[in-house]
Amino acid sequence: MAKIEVENLYKIFGPHPKRALEAVRKGATKAEVMDKLKHGVGVNNASFQVEEGEIVVVMGLSGSGKSTLVRCINRLIEPTAGSVHIDGQDVTKLDDKGLRELRLSKLGMVFQNFALFPHRTVVDNAAYGLEIKGVDQATRRQKALESLELVGLTGWEDSLPGQLSGGMQQRVGLARALALDADILLMDEAFSALDPLIRSDMQDELINLQEQMHKTILFISHDLDEAIKLGDRIVLMKDGAIVQIGTAEDILTHPANDYVERFVENVDITKVLTADSVMKKAKALGYINSDGPRASLRKMKIAGISSLFVIDKGHQLKGIVYAEDCSEAASRGERDIKSILKTDLKTVQADTPAMDIINLLHDLPYPLAVVDDMNRIKGVINRGALLGAIAERGVN
Amino acid sequence: MIEIPRIPLGQGIEALIEWLVDHFAFATKAFSKVMETGLTALQSALQFMPPWLFIIIAAALTWWLTRKRGVTLLTLFGLALVWNMELWAATTSTIALVIISTLVAILIGVPVGILAAMYKPVDKTVTPILDVMQTMPAFVYLIPAIPFFGLGKVAAIFSTVVFAVPPAIRLTSLGIKQVPRELVECAEAFGSNRWQRLIKLELPLATPTIMAGVNQTVMLALSMVVIAAMIGAKGLGGEVWKAIQRLEMGNGFEAGIGIVIVAMILDRVLQKVGSRKNGK
């Protein structure tokens, strides 16, 4: 069961949403509904799921309904139709009390403009949810201090929000959500109001925190680079409807329609492409125990390459041999390649961005091996293949 | 020519007020007694003190509230001048009236303002009433005050409260409505109920605006207390009223200057108190 399940969700703004809803269900567009019925379509038939421990980024331009969508999940905005299930419980059917309890137990929220209470100190802001929950003062201060420490704000607890920089204020906002110990974080354009450098730091930090905490995060963003960096999956919205759901890779390489394609065309392709999407299957591999210099040379000749990655039976990468070393060893009559094996290899992981690969490949006399956590070879990247991939996907 | 009958609006209002007087005057008269007692107590407390002691206490209080040398000196020398002009009794009487009227106006105005901010129907009912209250010439309130409370200070307080309560209501409501939407959403997202939202977020943030409303209420109360001299409020307004009737220009201006001094002190002190809360 998914952590969050959104099914056929609609939000119509206006005095008589039912009539507009019918029109929308019959296929009227957002513009038509606005023109003829004077109703706004916030969310149009949205369905998606967020799995436990996943970061899903809902992305779209302003007015695409992404903020409305996230507010329908904790019902800051009342959905017009459809359902939202959290841990199997239908949120849309909760009464006021149940809703407040749900918000306090499961849903932490982080806001675009931080939404800190200016008259409360940092620690009192961080403790707000706990205070509403009815936690006693000593415990809630303790917990708030812990979550402030998590976001690196120890020592600032007695300051007022106005004395903090934007980045620090948003850390308080994050600490306030974390202090609740909720398993779901709703982050509404949480980093959009920050300077680019601070934003990038905060993104890195969120990724680090997420590795420790394994929250389920629904992140709203209008910034594709941010979505790609943070999102395990991306939900792309336009005019209140979901246009595409998939990994960054899916969306960039197989855009569902022209809209998505235009949306993604300005992305810096080198940040998006990762090692596994540009690597090729190794044309040939040497086996450390069975292949001698001659066999290795022959494999290289057939494949048309000048160096050969050497693995053991478990597919673990052991090193590389060069053609010239092989032929020398062969002429000396050696039957083993262990003596000419070069083991100080540079390798990359499957998720290394192409940006970093370009720097590594520069000055490297042999292709790059892509390995997994167990050092098993997954593929190889050479300069030509990388440039080819970038060129191919960079062009529309 | 067709004769259009005159609509008896004035007669209707008169009949309504007379009916109210007939049926509720016992209550208002009882209320009047209570107020009178409280007012007399406050007034005699103010007058019991020797003027120099009162002036020193007022100056110290001003310093403590504002930390401004100018305003403190204004209090010190302003009140000393009033004492010197032999308007001391009239001034304390006016101050007592202003204090009581303001307290009543705030006790009514702030809760009504909160309700208006919280509930649309209340807002829609209160707004037109306030519009009428604020545009109706102040003198008109003096007339119905007499049958309900009799000539004198309580009638003055009644008409003063009616005149001074609108800004307290309006600015309280405005202050609460001005709390940024994102903060309200945040309070909601973190599980607050309506009451918690009001106490923990809206009222603290609305305090500067509410204080601005209180400031205006005090100023309006002061100006109305002066006008209410016509129905027997006495005080500084009474001095002015006497001077008008006897064409004593000097006395009139002296009393007028006394009113200006009291107004300036109250205004500066209240503004400082309001903005200090706002500042940090």
XYZ file of C-alpha atoms in Angstrom:
676
model
C 0.000 0.000 0.000
C 1.336 3.396 -0.928
C 1.899 5.981 1.794
C -0.111 8.633 -0.022
C -2.694 7.732 -2.625
C -4.413 10.496 -4.532
C -7.280 9.376 -6.696
C -9.252 11.387 -9.263
C -8.834 14.541 -7.262
C -10.571 17.732 -8.391
C -10.565 21.230 -6.999
C -12.849 23.832 -8.519
C -12.797 27.389 -7.183
C -16.017 29.390 -7.274
C -19.504 29.624 -5.805
C -21.053 26.646 -7.633
C -18.293 24.081 -8.105
C -20.640 21.166 -8.902
C -21.700 22.478 -12.292
C -18.166 23.344 -13.274
C -17.035 19.929 -12.070
C -19.441 18.230 -14.435
C -18.173 20.306 -17.316
C -14.577 19.458 -16.448
C -15.420 15.772 -16.222
C -16.919 16.005 -19.689
C -13.630 17.352 -20.942
C -13.915 21.131 -20.733
C -10.519 22.812 -20.424
C -9.467 25.169 -17.681
C -9.801 28.159 -20.015
C -13.284 27.148 -21.173
C -14.525 26.706 -17.621
C -13.125 30.107 -16.742
C -14.723 31.753 -19.784
C -18.143 30.173 -19.714
C -18.768 29.255 -16.076
C -16.494 31.749 -14.320
C -14.993 29.025 -12.185
C -11.318 28.289 -11.662
C -9.983 24.799 -12.095
C -7.310 24.238 -9.457
C -6.793 20.527 -9.786
C -8.184 18.475 -12.630
C -8.474 14.736 -12.122
C -5.141 14.149 -10.430
C -4.157 10.609 -9.497
C -0.780 9.506 -8.231
C 0.861 7.657 -5.390
C 3.807 8.295 -3.157
C 5.538 5.259 -1.735
C 6.982 5.169 1.739
C 10.446 6.728 1.907
C 10.156 8.276 -1.542
C 10.678 11.875 -2.596
C 8.133 12.853 -5.209
C 8.425 16.308 -6.717
C 5.269 17.897 -8.095
C 6.404 20.314 -10.722
C 4.758 22.858 -12.934
C 4.704 26.546 -13.775
C 2.886 28.946 -11.490
C -0.849 28.474 -11.834
C -0.476 24.833 -12.731
C -2.225 23.795 -9.534
C 0.694 22.196 -7.741
C 0.290 24.202 -4.535
C -3.451 23.576 -4.575
C -2.797 19.883 -5.012
C -0.518 19.664 -1.980
C -3.005 21.663 0.108
C -5.741 19.212 -0.815
C -3.663 16.467 0.766
C -3.765 17.987 4.244
C -7.028 19.747 3.403
C -5.860 23.279 3.895
C -7.929 23.459 0.735
C -11.049 21.323 0.603
C -11.032 19.117 -2.528
C -14.196 19.270 -4.647
C -14.158 15.601 -5.584
C -11.920 12.570 -5.384
C -10.091 10.966 -2.526
C -6.791 11.173 -0.695
C -5.665 8.174 1.311
C -2.840 8.362 3.802
C -1.796 4.983 5.184
C -5.086 3.682 3.848
C -7.195 6.252 5.683
C -9.450 8.480 3.583
C -8.458 12.027 4.526
C -11.431 13.581 2.757
C -13.845 11.853 5.124
C -12.245 13.029 8.378
C -14.090 15.429 10.685
C -12.358 18.518 12.083
C -10.921 16.762 15.093
C -9.703 13.769 13.106
C -8.155 16.097 10.564
C -6.257 18.046 13.214
C -5.003 14.800 14.713
C -3.860 13.569 11.321
C -2.010 16.806 10.640
C -0.239 16.545 13.983
C 0.641 12.885 13.774
C 1.528 12.382 10.137
C 1.894 15.558 8.129
C 4.682 18.060 8.629
C 4.559 21.026 6.288
C 7.224 23.466 5.120
C 6.150 26.718 3.469
C 7.573 28.805 0.654
C 8.000 31.984 2.670
C 8.915 30.071 5.800
C 5.734 31.073 7.692
C 7.568 31.551 10.971
C 5.677 33.296 13.749
C 7.577 36.565 14.117
C 6.730 36.999 17.793
C 8.085 33.618 18.828
C 11.700 32.622 19.319
C 13.305 30.066 17.027
C 12.857 27.253 19.526
C 9.239 28.197 20.225
C 8.593 28.198 16.489
C 10.155 24.780 16.136
C 8.071 23.544 19.065
C 4.772 24.914 17.743
C 3.323 21.627 16.545
C 4.287 19.918 19.793
C 2.676 22.715 21.760
C -0.593 22.212 19.902
C -0.231 18.484 20.425
C -0.204 19.154 24.163
C 3.357 17.995 24.846
C 4.682 19.454 28.122
C 7.057 22.364 27.964
C 10.300 20.625 28.951
C 9.805 17.747 26.496
C 8.833 19.970 23.611
C 11.806 22.262 24.152
C 14.034 19.211 24.227
C 12.577 17.840 21.001
C 12.643 21.211 19.291
C 16.317 21.637 20.210
C 17.063 18.214 18.788
C 15.460 19.015 15.483
C 17.185 22.409 15.404
C 20.439 20.542 15.826
C 19.534 18.292 12.890
C 19.235 21.339 10.643
C 22.391 22.929 12.070
C 20.878 25.764 14.085
C 22.209 24.977 17.543
C 22.899 28.224 19.370
C 20.184 30.205 17.609
C 17.254 28.858 19.614
C 16.546 32.056 21.521
C 16.759 34.410 18.545
C 13.705 35.788 16.826
C 13.094 34.749 13.208
C 13.640 38.330 12.001
C 17.270 38.116 13.097
C 17.965 35.122 10.849
C 18.856 34.967 7.160
C 16.419 33.409 4.709
C 18.248 30.110 4.572
C 18.343 29.881 8.340
C 14.669 30.790 8.590
C 13.772 27.939 6.302
C 15.874 25.616 8.438
C 13.645 26.624 11.336
C 10.632 25.853 9.141
C 12.108 22.446 8.418
C 12.947 21.867 12.090
C 9.345 22.707 13.017
C 8.098 20.027 10.641
C 10.716 17.513 11.792
C 9.989 18.100 15.499
C 6.522 16.659 14.960
C 8.043 13.291 14.083
C 5.544 12.968 11.265
C 6.500 10.458 8.571
C 5.294 12.658 5.747
C 6.743 16.025 4.819
C 4.795 18.336 2.532
C 7.224 20.909 1.188
C 5.569 23.718 -0.751
C 8.230 25.446 -2.835
C 10.316 25.175 0.285
C 13.523 26.465 -1.270
C 12.146 28.754 -3.986
C 12.529 31.940 -1.949
C 16.224 31.326 -1.296
C 19.294 32.518 -3.185
C 20.551 29.964 -5.726
C 23.649 28.985 -3.739
C 21.776 28.660 -0.435
C 19.063 26.767 -2.281
C 21.568 24.276 -3.593
C 23.022 23.817 -0.080
C 19.575 23.234 1.351
C 18.829 20.674 -1.350
C 22.016 18.797 -0.495
C 21.131 18.942 3.151
C 17.644 17.652 2.545
C 19.106 14.739 0.634
C 21.471 14.018 3.543
C 18.684 14.269 6.098
C 16.522 12.027 3.990
C 19.237 9.354 4.012
C 19.064 9.304 7.804
C 15.326 9.735 8.250
C 13.583 8.032 5.350
C 10.582 10.316 5.404
C 7.998 10.291 2.678
C 8.362 13.662 1.018
C 6.042 15.442 -1.372
C 7.987 18.401 -2.684
C 6.453 21.182 -4.758
C 8.733 23.034 -7.134
C 8.676 25.097 -10.303
C 12.362 24.489 -10.867
C 13.179 21.500 -13.036
C 16.796 21.345 -11.882
C 15.550 21.095 -8.313
C 13.025 18.445 -9.252
C 15.700 16.397 -10.972
C 18.091 16.730 -8.069
C 15.627 15.815 -5.334
C 12.932 13.724 -6.908
C 12.908 9.962 -7.008
C 9.955 10.591 -9.244
C 8.509 13.724 -10.765
C 4.837 14.571 -11.277
C 4.501 17.198 -13.974
C 1.394 19.377 -13.940
C -0.209 21.750 -16.388
C -3.496 23.622 -15.935
C -4.343 21.528 -12.901
C -3.918 18.212 -14.667
C -1.043 15.781 -14.413
C 0.790 15.527 -17.734
C 3.441 13.004 -16.882
C 4.700 10.967 -13.964
C 8.109 9.363 -14.009
C 11.749 9.581 -13.060
C 13.764 12.569 -14.214
C 15.269 10.301 -16.816
C 11.871 9.229 -18.177
C 10.638 12.775 -18.423
C 13.760 14.060 -20.114
C 14.244 11.235 -22.539
C 10.633 10.388 -23.244
C 8.592 13.552 -22.756
C 4.904 12.648 -22.911
C 3.969 15.578 -25.137
C 5.096 18.894 -26.576
C 4.415 20.707 -23.323
C 6.774 18.514 -21.344
C 9.311 18.709 -24.103
C 9.278 22.491 -24.052
C 9.439 22.442 -20.279
C 12.547 20.322 -20.244
C 14.401 21.777 -23.198
C 16.395 24.253 -21.170
C 17.711 21.764 -18.706
C 21.456 21.463 -18.481
C 21.696 17.969 -19.882
C 25.002 17.226 -18.162
C 23.326 17.540 -14.768
C 20.605 15.133 -15.702
C 22.324 12.406 -17.616
C 23.839 9.892 -15.278
C 26.490 7.270 -15.871
C 24.020 4.462 -16.403
C 22.230 6.323 -19.175
C 25.377 7.006 -21.223
C 27.304 3.814 -20.527
C 27.628 1.043 -23.074
C 27.936 -2.625 -22.463
C 31.599 -3.540 -22.422
C 32.470 -5.002 -25.838
C 34.805 -7.497 -24.243
C 35.963 -8.445 -20.778
C 38.981 -10.414 -19.588
C 38.749 -13.062 -16.904
C 41.553 -12.897 -14.418
C 41.849 -16.613 -13.761
C 41.328 -18.052 -17.218
C 42.601 -15.456 -19.710
C 46.301 -15.174 -20.514
C 48.008 -12.382 -22.510
C 47.291 -13.971 -25.858
C 43.587 -14.532 -25.189
C 43.301 -10.978 -23.967
C 45.005 -9.613 -27.086
C 42.689 -11.597 -29.288
C 39.577 -10.296 -27.454
C 40.819 -6.740 -27.909
C 41.512 -7.268 -31.577
C 38.033 -8.641 -32.222
C 36.373 -5.808 -30.335
C 38.656 -3.187 -31.858
C 39.826 -1.755 -28.551
C 43.255 -1.167 -26.997
C 42.569 -1.960 -23.357
C 40.537 -4.590 -21.574
C 38.760 -4.559 -18.216
C 39.507 -7.674 -16.210
C 36.999 -9.287 -13.868
C 36.802 -12.357 -11.706
C 34.138 -15.052 -11.732
C 31.863 -12.960 -9.523
C 31.968 -10.152 -12.126
C 34.000 -8.018 -9.734
C 36.261 -5.537 -11.438
C 39.911 -6.415 -10.817
C 41.760 -4.048 -13.110
C 42.701 -3.303 -16.702
C 45.306 -4.564 -19.153
C 46.705 -2.658 -22.154
C 47.331 -4.188 -25.540
C 51.049 -3.291 -25.616
C 51.651 -4.863 -22.160
C 49.862 -7.982 -23.327
C 51.957 -8.387 -26.427
C 55.190 -7.861 -24.469
C 54.094 -10.413 -21.874
C 53.131 -12.811 -24.649
C 56.559 -12.482 -26.267
C 58.176 -13.156 -22.874
C 56.085 -16.340 -22.824
C 54.029 -15.504 -19.749
C 50.742 -17.368 -19.389
C 49.154 -15.107 -16.809
C 47.947 -11.470 -16.894
C 48.244 -10.843 -13.165
C 51.724 -9.354 -13.513
C 50.635 -6.738 -16.102
C 47.285 -5.929 -14.497
C 46.844 -2.241 -13.609
C 44.659 -2.003 -10.522
C 44.545 1.716 -9.710
C 41.408 2.314 -11.753
C 39.073 5.263 -11.706
C 35.470 4.076 -11.565
C 32.085 5.751 -11.243
C 28.730 4.673 -9.861
C 25.577 4.326 -11.935
C 24.124 7.603 -10.606
C 27.182 9.796 -11.151
C 26.093 12.816 -13.220
C 27.547 13.265 -16.680
C 28.984 16.586 -15.498
C 31.416 14.782 -13.198
C 32.163 12.124 -15.774
C 33.334 14.716 -18.266
C 35.936 15.921 -15.766
C 37.074 12.393 -14.993
C 37.334 11.294 -18.609
C 39.550 14.220 -19.425
C 43.196 12.932 -19.416
C 42.121 9.356 -18.855
C 43.916 6.954 -21.237
C 41.228 4.264 -20.896
C 37.414 4.257 -20.717
C 35.626 4.705 -17.431
C 34.141 1.631 -15.784
C 30.718 1.978 -14.212
C 30.416 -0.249 -11.151
C 27.787 -0.977 -8.540
C 28.172 -1.058 -4.763
C 29.851 -4.478 -4.927
C 32.380 -3.246 -7.489
C 30.747 -5.365 -10.199
C 31.123 -3.896 -13.648
C 27.875 -2.593 -15.159
C 29.205 -0.930 -18.264
C 31.849 1.356 -19.684
C 31.891 4.946 -20.833
C 34.288 6.359 -23.357
C 34.571 9.943 -24.456
C 32.864 9.413 -27.774
C 29.859 7.710 -26.270
C 29.432 10.430 -23.653
C 29.613 13.291 -26.129
C 27.287 11.417 -28.429
C 24.718 10.976 -25.678
C 24.902 14.613 -24.655
C 24.580 15.793 -28.224
C 21.691 13.485 -28.956
C 19.628 14.486 -25.927
C 20.633 18.094 -25.858
C 19.139 18.658 -29.289
C 15.392 18.924 -29.523
C -50.459 67.558 -7.926
C -50.258 64.364 -6.051
C -49.450 64.812 -2.451
C -46.752 62.457 -1.232
C -47.137 61.852 2.473
C -44.062 62.621 4.515
C -42.444 59.502 5.875
C -42.455 59.814 9.673
C -38.862 58.670 10.127
C -38.079 60.992 13.006
C -41.341 60.137 14.772
C -40.614 56.454 14.347
C -37.168 56.721 15.894
C -38.579 58.826 18.681
C -41.308 56.286 19.368
C -38.736 53.491 19.389
C -36.481 55.305 21.826
C -39.433 56.218 24.047
C -40.514 52.604 24.088
C -36.981 51.542 24.970
C -36.861 54.165 27.703
C -40.220 53.027 29.121
C -39.174 49.404 29.267
C -35.444 49.531 29.932
C -34.857 52.773 31.788
C -34.857 50.902 35.116
C -31.867 48.891 33.869
C -30.020 51.852 32.433
C -30.690 53.893 35.535
C -29.281 51.074 37.676
C -26.287 50.897 35.385
C -26.035 54.624 35.723
C -25.788 54.308 39.516
C -22.992 51.730 39.266
C -21.045 53.841 36.792
C -21.545 56.935 38.841
C -20.079 55.215 41.899
C -17.067 53.913 39.958
C -16.495 57.251 38.336
C -16.713 59.128 41.597
C -14.262 56.714 43.193
C -11.751 57.138 40.369
C -12.196 60.876 40.317
C -11.711 61.272 44.048
C -8.682 58.997 43.867
C -7.189 61.284 41.230
C -8.100 64.383 43.174
C -7.048 62.985 46.525
C -3.445 63.084 45.427
C -1.762 66.459 45.674
C -1.297 67.774 42.102
C 2.533 67.795 42.332
C 2.535 64.095 43.291
C 0.177 63.256 40.433
C 2.402 65.176 38.014
C 5.548 63.355 39.166
C 3.838 59.959 38.957
C 2.489 60.773 35.486
C 5.944 61.881 34.312
C 7.590 58.766 35.750
C 4.978 56.579 34.098
C 5.537 58.369 30.794
C 9.288 57.804 31.053
C 8.807 54.157 31.907
C 6.427 53.607 28.977
C 8.155 55.632 26.289
C 11.820 56.171 27.318
C 11.565 59.475 25.493
C 12.872 62.595 27.185
C 10.689 64.936 25.099
C 7.411 63.261 25.947
C 8.366 63.045 29.632
C 9.143 66.762 29.745
C 5.877 67.480 27.929
C 4.001 65.573 30.630
C 5.885 67.327 33.409
C 5.547 70.907 32.183
C 2.197 70.467 30.481
C 0.477 69.242 33.605
C 2.299 71.855 35.688
C 0.880 74.538 33.389
C -2.611 73.107 33.770
C -2.199 73.210 37.552
C -0.950 76.762 37.299
C -4.007 77.780 35.255
C -6.180 76.511 38.120
C -7.781 73.908 35.892
C -6.607 70.972 37.998
C -10.011 69.719 39.182
C -11.529 70.034 35.711
C -8.557 68.199 34.170
C -8.675 65.230 36.543
C -12.427 65.002 36.014
C -11.886 64.902 32.236
C -9.111 62.318 32.556
C -11.345 60.120 34.736
C -14.139 60.322 32.144
C -11.736 59.482 29.327
C -10.292 56.516 31.224
C -13.708 55.036 32.020
C -15.131 55.626 28.540
C -12.039 54.167 26.885
C -12.112 51.093 29.087
C -15.766 50.469 28.269
C -15.149 51.133 24.573
C -12.236 48.686 24.508
C -14.117 46.055 26.486
C -16.858 46.228 23.883
C -14.785 47.017 20.808
C -12.021 44.422 20.933
C -14.301 41.372 21.411
C -16.697 42.614 18.735
C -13.742 43.205 16.435
C -12.515 39.672 17.047
C -15.960 38.242 16.309
C -16.215 40.326 13.154
C -12.867 38.969 11.963
C -13.854 35.401 12.744
C -17.408 35.315 11.446
C -18.470 36.869 8.156
C -22.130 37.442 9.215
C -21.010 39.448 12.243
C -18.735 41.463 10.001
C -21.562 42.154 7.558
C -23.892 43.310 10.337
C -21.344 45.385 12.211
C -19.822 47.257 9.269
C -22.925 49.281 8.248
C -23.708 50.047 11.880
C -20.198 51.379 12.329
C -20.532 53.462 9.173
C -23.645 55.094 10.604
C -22.063 55.562 14.015
C -19.035 57.295 12.547
C -20.866 59.635 10.179
C -23.681 60.635 12.530
C -22.815 64.029 14.047
C -21.532 63.462 17.568
C -24.053 65.856 19.082
C -26.966 63.625 18.089
C -25.855 60.936 20.535
C -26.286 63.372 23.360
C -30.077 63.466 22.940
C -31.035 59.841 23.643
C -28.365 59.624 26.350
C -30.417 61.909 28.595
C -33.661 59.902 28.916
C -31.716 56.715 29.524
C -29.147 57.955 31.995
C -30.342 61.375 33.072
C -28.291 64.533 32.725
C -24.704 64.185 33.863
C -21.569 62.168 33.591
C -22.984 58.736 32.844
C -24.936 60.072 29.891
C -21.660 61.639 28.802
C -19.899 58.304 29.114
C -22.633 56.575 27.100
C -22.456 58.978 24.210
C -18.656 58.967 24.395
C -18.529 55.195 24.172
C -20.868 55.161 21.174
C -18.680 57.749 19.508
C -15.318 56.186 20.384
C -15.961 52.458 19.918
C -15.832 52.179 16.074
C -12.050 52.416 15.639
C -11.508 49.797 18.342
C -13.805 47.406 16.484
C -12.529 48.213 13.013
C -8.840 48.063 13.771
C -9.098 44.903 15.865
C -10.885 43.201 13.012
C -8.441 44.633 10.473
C -5.416 43.551 12.506
C -6.639 39.979 12.625
C -7.578 39.883 8.959
C -4.146 41.235 8.026
C -2.269 38.265 9.449
C -0.477 36.801 6.408
C -2.327 33.922 4.763
C 0.703 31.674 4.872
C 0.963 32.042 8.658
C -2.705 31.193 9.056
C -2.227 28.170 6.807
C 0.772 27.191 8.879
C -1.188 27.376 12.127
C -3.835 25.179 10.499
C -1.341 22.753 9.014
C 0.126 22.254 12.472
C -3.235 21.232 13.859
C -4.364 24.420 15.608
C -8.066 24.875 16.219
C -9.734 28.260 15.743
C -9.163 29.365 19.319
C -5.461 28.387 19.330
C -4.993 30.168 16.044
C -6.500 33.317 17.548
C -4.548 33.262 20.811
C -1.185 32.016 19.573
C -0.971 33.742 16.217
C -3.568 36.331 15.328
C -3.869 38.396 18.494
C -0.108 38.738 19.021
C 0.370 39.809 15.406
C -2.642 42.121 15.507
C -1.520 43.866 18.706
C 0.124 46.876 17.010
C -2.985 47.462 14.900
C -5.252 47.009 17.900
C -3.102 49.497 19.802
C -3.522 51.982 16.966
C -7.266 51.487 17.352
C -7.025 52.034 21.093
C -5.078 55.208 20.465
C -7.830 56.507 18.197
C -10.477 55.462 20.670
C -8.769 57.471 23.386
C -8.521 60.516 21.137
C -12.160 60.285 20.100
C -13.175 59.762 23.712
C -11.339 62.913 24.688
C -12.980 64.987 21.984
C -16.430 63.607 22.831
C -15.978 64.148 26.557
C -15.469 67.808 25.728
C -18.634 67.953 23.631
C -20.523 66.044 26.316
C -20.054 69.049 28.564
C -23.329 70.210 26.999
C -25.192 67.482 28.877
C -23.419 68.079 32.116
C -20.119 66.229 31.865
C -18.290 69.194 33.436
C -14.476 68.897 33.334
C -12.370 70.879 30.840
C -15.231 70.808 28.342
C -17.436 72.325 30.999
C -14.966 75.209 31.376
C -15.057 75.811 27.621
C -18.872 75.629 27.607
C -19.045 78.138 30.473
C -16.648 80.453 28.655
C -18.784 80.313 25.498
C -21.925 81.195 27.384
C -20.264 84.109 29.149
C -18.051 85.133 26.201
C -14.881 84.818 28.292
C -12.223 84.441 25.632
C -9.245 84.046 27.971
C -10.847 81.353 30.101
C -12.050 79.560 26.995
C -8.592 79.382 25.472
C -7.000 78.336 28.741
C -9.365 75.394 29.013
C -8.742 74.658 25.333
C -4.989 74.589 25.909
C -5.566 72.218 28.835
C -7.423 69.837 26.500
C -4.629 70.037 23.910
C -2.034 69.183 26.566
C -3.965 66.148 27.801
C -4.541 65.012 24.199
C -0.873 65.345 23.251
C 0.349 63.430 26.287
C -2.134 60.596 25.754
C -1.394 60.401 22.039
C 2.411 60.351 22.310
C 2.431 57.824 25.133
C -0.029 55.462 23.454
C 1.743 55.687 20.111
C 5.037 54.747 21.711
C 3.480 51.830 23.541
C 1.925 50.615 20.291
C 5.019 50.984 18.139
C 7.306 49.425 20.733
C 5.286 46.232 20.570
C 5.516 46.439 16.818
C 9.232 47.162 16.701
C 10.687 43.864 17.800
